Structures are given as structure tokens and as C-alpha cells.
Amino acid sequence: MYKTILFDLDGTLTESGEGIMKSVQYALEKIGKREDNLDNLRVFIGPPLLEQFISYASIDKETAKLCVKYFRERFSTKGIFENKLYPNVEYVLKTLKDKGYLLAVSSSKPEFFVLQILEYFNIKKYFDEVVGSTLDEKRTAKSEVIYETLNRMNLLNNREYVLMVGDRKHDIIGANSQDIDCLAVSYGYGSISELKNSKPLKIINSIDEILEIL
């Protein structure tokens, strides 16, 4: 029986694609790799940013670090607010809290930005812990973020009571590596085939379905 629910942020709680993709577009243009088609940049939603810049733009680590710097220039002032909650997110969070579940956010986004976003949407009050990556690009892998969440919540020896909810393979693989179950949401930024191949506990089509499972 689950007692603690860990939520991914982008693509699970918030529809953040516009702000992320436009900030990536800005960063790529700054290094001379202009990308006019925003849809091509959907791959940046979810994975660690530094690694994705290296992979997508075929650049070295130092150039990718520069891209992250440029990304944050735009994201910190504008992109962070090109964002909205998915339908019924607050209702589900409130219902889970009222039922006595412990809730946390486990995101590969820098913790500094995660906290800002939760405050902006007035949902931080529902979470017992909020964990993200660090601004110096440490703790970016989802497995590391989940481990840190479990550690802060004193749950390293009680993993069987923890459930992760996310929209990308990184959430599922990260959860599995930490020996916790993961629900995948189909409405986010991961394809159905990506989710199925990562072997989640179940794929759900709306966040409300969590309440039917728990």
C-alpha cells in the first residue's frame, strides 16, 4: 500500500513545453545553431538539460554549459511563466493530502526554479518535500533526484510504500533503478511507445485516475 507519492513536474503537473522550447531556441540561436521549428525541441522537455544540448546540437560539454547559461537567461525571466497547470492537478493534490498521503516533487529541473513554479501556481502547500537538480548541473539524473527525495523524507528503507508519477522514460527508469513503482501519464511529453518500452506500473490518461488506483 502506497503512502508517499512523488510527482515529476514538467509534463505531469504542468504543461511547460512552450517556455522550455522557446528558451532552448533562444540558447541555440546564441551559439549559431538556429532552430525555427519548436516541435523539434520537444525532446528537451524532461531530460537533463546539459546532456540534451550535447546530444541534440552535437556540441562539446563546454559549449553545452554555455547553452544552459543562455537558456536560463530567458527561462528565469519569461519562460518559467509560459506554463500552466494541467486540468484537475490541484484537486488531485488536495484530495491526496486530505487522505493522508505524503507528497513530493522530484524533478530534473533546478530546484530553485521548481520552487518558483510551485509558488506561482499556489500548489507548494501540498508538498512535504521538493527536490530538483542543482544549478551547477549536479544531481540531474532522475535516479539521483529520486534518491535524494527518498533520503530527505527518510524513506530509503521504506521504498515499497513509494510511488512515482511521471511522463517520460526518465521517470520510469529512474524510479525502477531506485526500486519504486512508477505510474506513467499519457498526456505529457513522452510517446506511448516510449512509456510502454520503459515498463511502468501502468499508463494513465488523466491525473484523476491516480485516485482510482490508490
Coordinates of N, CA and C in Angstrom, one line a residue:
M1 N 0.8 -1.2 0.0 CA 0.0 0.0 0.0 C 0.9 1.2 0.0
Y2 N 0.7 2.1 -1.0 CA 1.5 3.3 -1.1 C 1.1 4.4 0.0
K3 N 2.1 5.0 0.5 CA 1.9 6.1 1.5 C 2.4 7.4 1.0
T4 N 3.4 7.4 0.1 CA 4.1 8.6 -0.4 C 4.0 8.6 -1.9
I5 N 3.7 9.7 -2.5 CA 3.6 9.9 -4.0 C 4.6 11.0 -4.4
L6 N 5.5 10.6 -5.3 CA 6.5 11.5 -5.9 C 6.0 11.9 -7.3
F7 N 5.9 13.2 -7.5 CA 5.5 13.7 -8.8 C 6.6 14.4 -9.6
D8 N 6.7 14.0 -10.9 CA 7.5 14.8 -11.8 C 6.8 16.1 -12.0
L9 N 7.5 17.1 -12.5 CA 6.9 18.5 -12.7 C 6.4 18.7 -14.2
D10 N 7.4 18.9 -15.1 CA 7.1 19.2 -16.5 C 6.4 18.0 -17.1
G11 N 5.3 18.2 -17.7 CA 4.6 17.2 -18.4 C 3.7 16.3 -17.5
T12 N 3.8 16.5 -16.2 CA 3.0 15.7 -15.2 C 2.1 16.6 -14.4
L13 N 2.6 17.6 -13.8 CA 1.8 18.6 -13.1 C 1.6 19.9 -14.0
T14 N 2.6 20.3 -14.7 CA 2.5 21.5 -15.5 C 2.8 21.3 -17.0
E15 N 2.0 22.0 -17.8 CA 2.3 22.0 -19.3 C 3.2 23.1 -19.6
S16 N 4.5 22.8 -19.5 CA 5.6 23.8 -19.5 C 6.3 23.8 -20.8
G17 N 5.9 23.1 -21.8 CA 6.6 23.0 -23.1 C 7.0 24.3 -23.8
E18 N 6.0 25.2 -23.8 CA 6.3 26.5 -24.5 C 7.5 27.2 -24.0
G19 N 7.5 27.4 -22.7 CA 8.6 28.1 -22.1 C 10.0 27.5 -22.2
I20 N 9.9 26.1 -22.1 CA 11.2 25.4 -22.2 C 11.7 25.4 -23.7
M21 N 10.8 25.1 -24.6 CA 11.2 25.1 -26.0 C 11.7 26.4 -26.5
K22 N 11.0 27.5 -26.2 CA 11.4 28.8 -26.6 C 12.7 29.3 -26.0
S23 N 13.0 28.8 -24.8 CA 14.3 29.1 -24.1 C 15.4 28.3 -24.7
V24 N 15.1 27.1 -25.1 CA 16.1 26.3 -25.8 C 16.4 26.9 -27.2
Q25 N 15.4 27.4 -27.9 CA 15.5 28.0 -29.2 C 16.4 29.2 -29.0
Y26 N 16.2 30.0 -28.0 CA 17.0 31.2 -27.7 C 18.5 30.8 -27.5
A27 N 18.7 29.8 -26.7 CA 20.1 29.4 -26.4 C 20.8 28.9 -27.7
L28 N 20.1 28.1 -28.5 CA 20.7 27.5 -29.7 C 21.1 28.7 -30.7
E29 N 20.2 29.6 -30.8 CA 20.5 30.8 -31.7 C 21.7 31.5 -31.2
K30 N 21.9 31.6 -29.9 CA 23.0 32.3 -29.4 C 24.4 31.7 -29.7
I31 N 24.3 30.4 -30.0 CA 25.6 29.7 -30.4 C 25.6 29.4 -31.9
G32 N 24.7 30.0 -32.6 CA 24.7 29.9 -34.1 C 24.1 28.6 -34.6
K33 N 23.2 28.0 -33.8 CA 22.5 26.8 -34.3 C 21.0 27.0 -34.3
R34 N 20.6 27.9 -35.1 CA 19.2 28.3 -35.1 C 18.2 27.2 -35.4
E35 N 17.1 27.1 -34.6 CA 16.1 26.1 -34.9 C 14.8 26.8 -34.9
D36 N 14.1 26.8 -36.1 CA 12.9 27.6 -36.2 C 11.7 26.7 -35.9
N37 N 11.8 25.4 -35.9 CA 10.6 24.5 -35.7 C 10.6 24.1 -34.2
L38 N 9.7 24.7 -33.4 CA 9.7 24.5 -32.0 C 9.4 23.0 -31.7
D39 N 8.6 22.3 -32.5 CA 8.3 20.9 -32.3 C 9.5 20.0 -32.2
N40 N 10.6 20.4 -32.9 CA 11.8 19.6 -32.9 C 12.5 19.7 -31.5
L41 N 12.1 20.7 -30.7 CA 12.7 20.9 -29.4 C 11.9 20.3 -28.3
R42 N 10.9 19.5 -28.6 CA 10.1 18.8 -27.5 C 11.0 17.8 -26.8
V43 N 12.1 17.4 -27.4 CA 12.9 16.4 -26.8 C 13.7 17.0 -25.6
F44 N 13.6 18.3 -25.4 CA 14.3 18.9 -24.3 C 13.4 18.9 -23.0
I45 N 12.1 18.5 -23.2 CA 11.2 18.6 -22.0 C 11.4 17.2 -21.2
G46 N 12.0 17.3 -20.1 CA 12.1 16.1 -19.3 C 13.5 15.7 -19.0
P47 N 14.4 15.5 -20.0 CA 15.7 15.0 -19.8 C 16.6 16.1 -19.1
P48 N 17.7 15.7 -18.5 CA 18.7 16.7 -18.0 C 19.1 17.6 -19.2
L49 N 19.1 18.9 -18.9 CA 19.3 19.9 -20.0 C 20.7 19.8 -20.6
L50 N 21.8 19.7 -19.8 CA 23.1 19.7 -20.3 C 23.3 18.6 -21.3
E51 N 22.9 17.4 -20.9 CA 23.1 16.2 -21.8 C 22.3 16.3 -23.0
Q52 N 21.1 16.9 -23.0 CA 20.3 17.1 -24.1 C 20.9 18.0 -25.1
F53 N 21.5 19.1 -24.7 CA 22.1 20.1 -25.6 C 23.3 19.4 -26.3
I54 N 24.1 18.6 -25.6 CA 25.2 17.9 -26.2 C 24.7 16.9 -27.3
S55 N 23.6 16.2 -27.0 CA 23.1 15.2 -27.9 C 22.4 15.9 -29.1
Y56 N 21.6 16.8 -28.9 CA 20.8 17.5 -29.9 C 21.6 18.3 -30.9
A57 N 22.5 19.1 -30.3 CA 23.3 20.0 -31.2 C 24.7 19.5 -31.6
S58 N 25.0 18.3 -31.1 CA 26.3 17.7 -31.4 C 27.5 18.7 -31.0
I59 N 27.4 19.1 -29.7 CA 28.4 20.1 -29.2 C 29.1 19.5 -28.1
D60 N 30.3 20.1 -27.7 CA 31.0 19.6 -26.6 C 30.4 20.1 -25.3
K61 N 30.9 19.6 -24.2 CA 30.3 19.9 -22.9 C 30.4 21.4 -22.5
E62 N 31.6 22.0 -22.8 CA 31.7 23.4 -22.5 C 30.7 24.3 -23.3
T63 N 30.5 24.0 -24.5 CA 29.5 24.7 -25.3 C 28.1 24.5 -24.8
A64 N 27.9 23.2 -24.4 CA 26.6 22.9 -23.8 C 26.3 23.7 -22.5
K65 N 27.4 23.8 -21.7 CA 27.2 24.6 -20.5 C 26.9 26.1 -20.8
L66 N 27.4 26.6 -21.9 CA 27.1 27.9 -22.3 C 25.6 28.0 -22.7
C67 N 25.2 26.9 -23.4 CA 23.7 26.8 -23.8 C 22.8 26.9 -22.6
V68 N 23.2 26.1 -21.6 CA 22.4 26.1 -20.3 C 22.4 27.5 -19.7
K69 N 23.5 28.2 -19.8 CA 23.5 29.6 -19.3 C 22.6 30.5 -20.1
Y70 N 22.6 30.4 -21.4 CA 21.7 31.2 -22.2 C 20.2 30.8 -22.0
F71 N 20.0 29.5 -21.9 CA 18.7 29.0 -21.6 C 18.1 29.7 -20.4
R72 N 18.9 29.7 -19.3 CA 18.4 30.3 -18.1 C 18.2 31.8 -18.1
E73 N 19.0 32.4 -19.0 CA 18.8 33.9 -19.2 C 17.3 34.2 -19.6
R74 N 16.8 33.4 -20.5 CA 15.4 33.6 -20.9 C 14.4 33.0 -20.0
F75 N 14.7 31.7 -19.6 CA 13.8 30.9 -18.8 C 13.5 31.6 -17.5
S76 N 14.5 32.2 -16.8 CA 14.3 32.7 -15.5 C 13.5 33.9 -15.4
T77 N 13.3 34.7 -16.6 CA 12.5 35.9 -16.6 C 11.2 35.8 -17.4
K78 N 11.2 34.8 -18.3 CA 10.0 34.7 -19.2 C 9.5 33.3 -19.3
G79 N 10.4 32.4 -19.7 CA 10.0 31.0 -20.0 C 9.3 30.3 -18.8
I80 N 9.8 30.6 -17.6 CA 9.2 30.0 -16.4 C 7.7 30.2 -16.3
F81 N 7.2 31.3 -16.8 CA 5.8 31.7 -16.7 C 5.0 31.3 -18.0
E82 N 5.7 30.8 -19.0 CA 5.0 30.3 -20.2 C 4.6 28.9 -19.9
N83 N 3.6 28.7 -19.1 CA 3.4 27.5 -18.3 C 2.0 27.5 -17.8
K84 N 1.4 26.3 -17.6 CA 0.1 26.2 -16.9 C -0.1 24.9 -16.3
L85 N -1.0 24.8 -15.3 CA -1.3 23.5 -14.7 C -2.2 22.7 -15.6
Y86 N -2.0 21.4 -15.6 CA -2.9 20.5 -16.3 C -4.2 20.5 -15.5
P87 N -5.3 20.2 -16.2 CA -6.6 20.1 -15.6 C -6.7 19.2 -14.3
N88 N -7.3 19.7 -13.3 CA -7.6 18.9 -12.1 C -6.3 18.6 -11.2
V89 N -5.2 19.2 -11.5 CA -4.0 18.9 -10.7 C -4.2 19.3 -9.3
E90 N -4.7 20.5 -9.1 CA -4.8 20.9 -7.7 C -5.9 20.1 -6.9
Y91 N -6.9 19.7 -7.6 CA -8.0 18.9 -7.0 C -7.4 17.6 -6.5
V92 N -6.6 16.9 -7.4 CA -5.9 15.7 -7.1 C -5.0 15.8 -5.9
L93 N -4.1 16.8 -5.9 CA -3.2 17.0 -4.8 C -3.9 17.3 -3.5
K94 N -4.9 18.1 -3.5 CA -5.7 18.3 -2.3 C -6.3 17.1 -1.8
T95 N -6.9 16.3 -2.7 CA -7.6 15.0 -2.3 C -6.6 14.1 -1.7
L96 N -5.4 13.9 -2.3 CA -4.4 13.0 -1.8 C -3.9 13.5 -0.4
K97 N -3.7 14.8 -0.2 CA -3.3 15.3 1.1 C -4.4 15.0 2.2
D98 N -5.7 15.3 1.8 CA -6.8 15.0 2.7 C -6.9 13.6 3.1
K99 N -6.4 12.7 2.2 CA -6.4 11.2 2.5 C -5.2 10.8 3.3
G100 N -4.3 11.7 3.6 CA -3.1 11.4 4.4 C -1.9 11.0 3.7
Y101 N -1.8 11.1 2.4 CA -0.6 10.8 1.7 C 0.5 11.9 1.9
L102 N 1.7 11.4 1.9 CA 2.9 12.4 1.8 C 3.1 12.6 0.3
L103 N 3.3 13.9 0.0 CA 3.6 14.2 -1.4 C 4.9 14.9 -1.6
A104 N 5.5 14.7 -2.7 CA 6.8 15.3 -3.0 C 6.9 15.6 -4.5
V105 N 7.7 16.5 -4.9 CA 8.1 16.8 -6.3 C 9.5 16.3 -6.5
S106 N 9.7 15.5 -7.5 CA 11.1 15.0 -7.9 C 11.3 15.4 -9.4
S107 N 12.1 16.4 -9.6 CA 12.2 17.0 -10.9 C 13.7 17.1 -11.3
S108 N 14.0 16.9 -12.6 CA 15.4 17.2 -13.1 C 15.6 18.7 -13.3
K109 N 14.5 19.5 -13.2 CA 14.7 20.9 -13.3 C 15.4 21.4 -12.1
P110 N 16.2 22.5 -12.1 CA 16.8 23.0 -10.9 C 15.8 23.3 -9.8
E111 N 16.1 22.9 -8.6 CA 15.2 23.1 -7.5 C 14.8 24.5 -7.3
F112 N 15.7 25.5 -7.6 CA 15.4 26.9 -7.5 C 14.1 27.2 -8.3
F113 N 14.1 26.7 -9.6 CA 13.0 27.0 -10.5 C 11.8 26.2 -10.1
V114 N 11.9 25.0 -9.7 CA 10.8 24.2 -9.3 C 10.0 24.9 -8.2
L115 N 10.7 25.4 -7.2 CA 10.1 26.1 -6.1 C 9.3 27.3 -6.5
Q116 N 9.9 28.1 -7.5 CA 9.3 29.2 -8.0 C 8.0 28.9 -8.7
I117 N 8.0 27.8 -9.5 CA 6.8 27.4 -10.3 C 5.7 26.9 -9.3
L118 N 6.1 26.2 -8.3 CA 5.0 25.7 -7.4 C 4.4 26.9 -6.6
E119 N 5.2 27.8 -6.3 CA 4.7 29.0 -5.6 C 3.8 29.8 -6.6
Y120 N 4.2 29.9 -7.8 CA 3.5 30.7 -8.8 C 2.1 30.2 -9.0
F121 N 2.0 28.8 -9.0 CA 0.7 28.2 -9.2 C 0.0 27.9 -7.8
N122 N 0.6 28.3 -6.7 CA 0.0 28.2 -5.4 C -0.3 26.7 -5.0
I123 N 0.6 25.8 -5.4 CA 0.5 24.4 -5.0 C 1.6 23.9 -4.2
K124 N 2.5 24.7 -3.8 CA 3.7 24.3 -3.0 C 3.1 23.8 -1.6
K125 N 2.1 24.3 -1.2 CA 1.5 24.0 0.1 C 1.1 22.5 0.3
Y126 N 0.9 21.8 -0.9 CA 0.5 20.4 -0.8 C 1.7 19.4 -0.7
F127 N 2.9 20.0 -0.8 CA 4.1 19.1 -0.9 C 4.9 19.1 0.4
D128 N 5.2 17.9 0.8 CA 6.1 17.7 2.1 C 7.5 17.9 1.7
E129 N 7.9 17.7 0.5 CA 9.3 17.9 0.1 C 9.3 18.2 -1.4
V130 N 10.3 19.0 -1.8 CA 10.5 19.4 -3.2 C 12.0 19.2 -3.5
V131 N 12.3 18.4 -4.5 CA 13.7 18.1 -4.9 C 13.8 18.3 -6.4
G132 N 14.9 19.0 -6.7 CA 15.3 19.2 -8.1 C 16.8 19.0 -8.3
S133 N 17.3 19.4 -9.4 CA 18.7 19.3 -9.7 C 19.3 20.6 -9.0
T134 N 20.6 20.7 -9.1 CA 21.3 21.9 -8.6 C 21.7 22.8 -9.8
L135 N 21.9 24.0 -9.5 CA 22.2 25.0 -10.6 C 23.5 24.7 -11.2
D136 N 24.4 24.0 -10.5 CA 25.7 23.7 -11.1 C 25.7 22.3 -11.9
E137 N 24.4 21.9 -12.3 CA 24.2 20.7 -13.1 C 24.6 19.4 -12.4
K138 N 24.6 19.4 -11.1 CA 24.8 18.1 -10.3 C 23.4 17.6 -10.0
R139 N 23.3 16.3 -9.7 CA 22.0 15.7 -9.4 C 21.0 15.9 -10.5
T140 N 21.3 15.7 -11.7 CA 20.4 15.9 -12.8 C 19.7 14.6 -13.2
A141 N 20.4 13.4 -13.1 CA 19.8 12.2 -13.5 C 18.6 11.9 -12.6
K142 N 17.5 11.4 -13.2 CA 16.3 11.2 -12.4 C 16.5 10.2 -11.2
S143 N 17.3 9.2 -11.4 CA 17.6 8.3 -10.3 C 18.2 9.0 -9.1
E144 N 19.1 10.0 -9.4 CA 19.7 10.8 -8.3 C 18.7 11.7 -7.6
V145 N 17.8 12.3 -8.4 CA 16.8 13.1 -7.8 C 15.8 12.3 -6.9
I146 N 15.4 11.2 -7.4 CA 14.6 10.3 -6.6 C 15.3 9.8 -5.3
Y147 N 16.5 9.4 -5.5 CA 17.3 9.0 -4.3 C 17.3 10.1 -3.3
E148 N 17.6 11.4 -3.7 CA 17.7 12.5 -2.8 C 16.3 12.7 -2.1
T149 N 15.3 12.6 -2.9 CA 13.9 12.7 -2.3 C 13.7 11.7 -1.2
L150 N 14.0 10.4 -1.5 CA 13.8 9.4 -0.5 C 14.7 9.6 0.7
N151 N 15.9 10.1 0.5 CA 16.8 10.4 1.6 C 16.2 11.5 2.5
R152 N 15.8 12.6 1.9 CA 15.3 13.7 2.7 C 14.0 13.3 3.5
M153 N 13.2 12.4 2.9 CA 12.0 12.0 3.6 C 12.2 10.8 4.4
N154 N 13.4 10.3 4.6 CA 13.7 9.2 5.4 C 13.0 7.9 5.0
L155 N 13.0 7.7 3.7 CA 12.2 6.6 3.1 C 13.1 5.6 2.4
L156 N 14.4 5.7 2.6 CA 15.3 4.8 1.9 C 15.1 3.3 2.2
N157 N 14.6 3.1 3.4 CA 14.3 1.7 3.9 C 12.8 1.4 3.8
N158 N 12.0 2.3 3.1 CA 10.6 2.0 3.0 C 10.1 2.3 1.6
R159 N 10.9 1.9 0.6 CA 10.6 2.2 -0.8 C 9.4 1.5 -1.3
E160 N 9.0 0.4 -0.7 CA 7.8 -0.3 -1.1 C 6.5 0.5 -0.9
Y161 N 6.6 1.6 -0.1 CA 5.4 2.4 0.1 C 5.4 3.7 -0.7
V162 N 6.3 3.8 -1.7 CA 6.5 5.0 -2.5 C 6.1 4.7 -4.0
L163 N 5.4 5.7 -4.5 CA 5.0 5.6 -6.0 C 5.5 6.9 -6.7
M164 N 6.1 6.7 -7.8 CA 6.5 7.8 -8.7 C 5.4 8.0 -9.8
V165 N 5.2 9.3 -10.2 CA 4.3 9.6 -11.3 C 5.0 10.5 -12.2
G166 N 5.1 10.1 -13.5 CA 5.9 10.9 -14.5 C 5.4 10.7 -15.9
D167 N 6.0 11.4 -16.8 CA 5.5 11.4 -18.2 C 6.6 11.0 -19.2
R168 N 7.8 10.7 -18.8 CA 8.9 10.3 -19.7 C 9.6 9.1 -19.2
K169 N 10.3 8.5 -20.1 CA 11.0 7.2 -19.8 C 12.0 7.5 -18.6
H170 N 12.5 8.7 -18.5 CA 13.5 9.0 -17.5 C 12.9 8.8 -16.1
D171 N 11.6 9.2 -16.0 CA 10.9 9.0 -14.7 C 10.7 7.5 -14.3
I172 N 10.4 6.7 -15.3 CA 10.1 5.3 -15.1 C 11.5 4.6 -14.8
I173 N 12.5 4.8 -15.7 CA 13.8 4.2 -15.5 C 14.4 4.6 -14.2
G174 N 14.3 5.9 -13.8 CA 14.8 6.4 -12.6 C 14.1 5.8 -11.4
A175 N 12.8 5.6 -11.5 CA 12.1 5.0 -10.4 C 12.4 3.5 -10.2
N176 N 12.5 2.8 -11.4 CA 12.8 1.4 -11.3 C 14.2 1.2 -10.7
S177 N 15.2 2.1 -11.0 CA 16.5 2.0 -10.5 C 16.6 2.2 -9.0
Q178 N 15.6 2.8 -8.5 CA 15.5 3.1 -7.0 C 14.5 2.1 -6.4
D179 N 14.1 1.1 -7.1 CA 13.2 0.1 -6.6 C 11.9 0.6 -6.1
I180 N 11.3 1.6 -6.9 CA 10.0 2.0 -6.6 C 9.1 2.0 -7.8
D181 N 7.8 1.8 -7.7 CA 6.9 1.7 -8.8 C 6.7 3.1 -9.4
C182 N 6.3 3.1 -10.7 CA 6.1 4.3 -11.4 C 4.8 4.2 -12.3
L183 N 3.9 5.2 -12.1 CA 2.8 5.4 -13.0 C 3.2 6.3 -14.1
A184 N 2.8 6.1 -15.3 CA 3.2 6.9 -16.4 C 1.9 7.6 -16.9
V185 N 2.0 8.9 -17.1 CA 0.8 9.7 -17.6 C 1.0 9.9 -19.1
S186 N -0.1 9.6 -19.9 CA 0.0 9.7 -21.4 C -0.2 11.1 -21.9
Y187 N -0.6 12.0 -21.1 CA -0.9 13.4 -21.6 C 0.3 14.3 -21.6
G188 N 1.4 13.8 -21.1 CA 2.6 14.7 -21.1 C 3.4 14.7 -22.4
Y189 N 4.7 14.6 -22.2 CA 5.6 14.8 -23.4 C 6.3 13.5 -23.9
G190 N 6.0 12.4 -23.2 CA 6.5 11.1 -23.7 C 5.5 10.4 -24.6
S191 N 6.0 9.7 -25.6 CA 5.2 9.0 -26.5 C 4.7 7.7 -25.8
I192 N 3.6 7.1 -26.3 CA 3.1 5.9 -25.7 C 4.1 4.8 -25.8
S193 N 4.8 4.7 -27.0 CA 5.8 3.6 -27.2 C 6.9 3.8 -26.2
E194 N 7.3 5.1 -26.0 CA 8.4 5.3 -25.1 C 8.1 4.9 -23.7
L195 N 6.8 5.2 -23.3 CA 6.4 4.8 -21.9 C 6.3 3.3 -21.8
K196 N 5.6 2.6 -22.8 CA 5.4 1.2 -22.7 C 6.8 0.5 -22.7
N197 N 7.7 0.9 -23.5 CA 9.0 0.3 -23.5 C 9.8 0.4 -22.2
S198 N 9.5 1.4 -21.4 CA 10.2 1.6 -20.1 C 9.6 0.8 -19.0
K199 N 8.4 0.2 -19.3 CA 7.8 -0.7 -18.3 C 7.3 -0.1 -17.0
P200 N 6.4 0.8 -17.1 CA 5.8 1.4 -15.9 C 4.8 0.5 -15.3
L201 N 4.4 0.8 -14.0 CA 3.3 0.0 -13.4 C 2.1 0.0 -14.2
K202 N 1.7 1.2 -14.7 CA 0.5 1.4 -15.5 C 0.6 2.7 -16.2
I203 N -0.1 2.8 -17.4 CA -0.2 4.1 -18.1 C -1.6 4.7 -17.8
I204 N -1.7 5.9 -17.4 CA -3.0 6.5 -17.1 C -3.1 7.7 -18.1
N205 N -4.4 8.0 -18.4 CA -4.7 9.1 -19.4 C -5.0 10.4 -18.8
S206 N -5.3 10.5 -17.5 CA -5.5 11.7 -16.8 C -5.0 11.6 -15.4
I207 N -4.7 12.7 -14.8 CA -4.2 12.7 -13.4 C -5.2 12.2 -12.4
D208 N -6.5 12.4 -12.8 CA -7.6 11.9 -11.9 C -7.5 10.4 -11.6
E209 N -7.0 9.7 -12.6 CA -7.0 8.2 -12.5 C -6.1 7.7 -11.3
I210 N -5.3 8.6 -10.8 CA -4.4 8.2 -9.7 C -5.3 7.9 -8.5
L211 N -6.4 8.6 -8.4 CA -7.3 8.5 -7.2 C -8.1 7.1 -7.3
E212 N -8.2 6.6 -8.5 CA -8.9 5.3 -8.7 C -7.9 4.1 -8.3
I213 N -6.6 4.4 -8.5 CA -5.6 3.3 -8.3 C -5.2 3.2 -6.8
L214 N -5.1 4.4 -6.1 CA -4.7 4.4 -4.7 C -5.8 3.9 -3.7

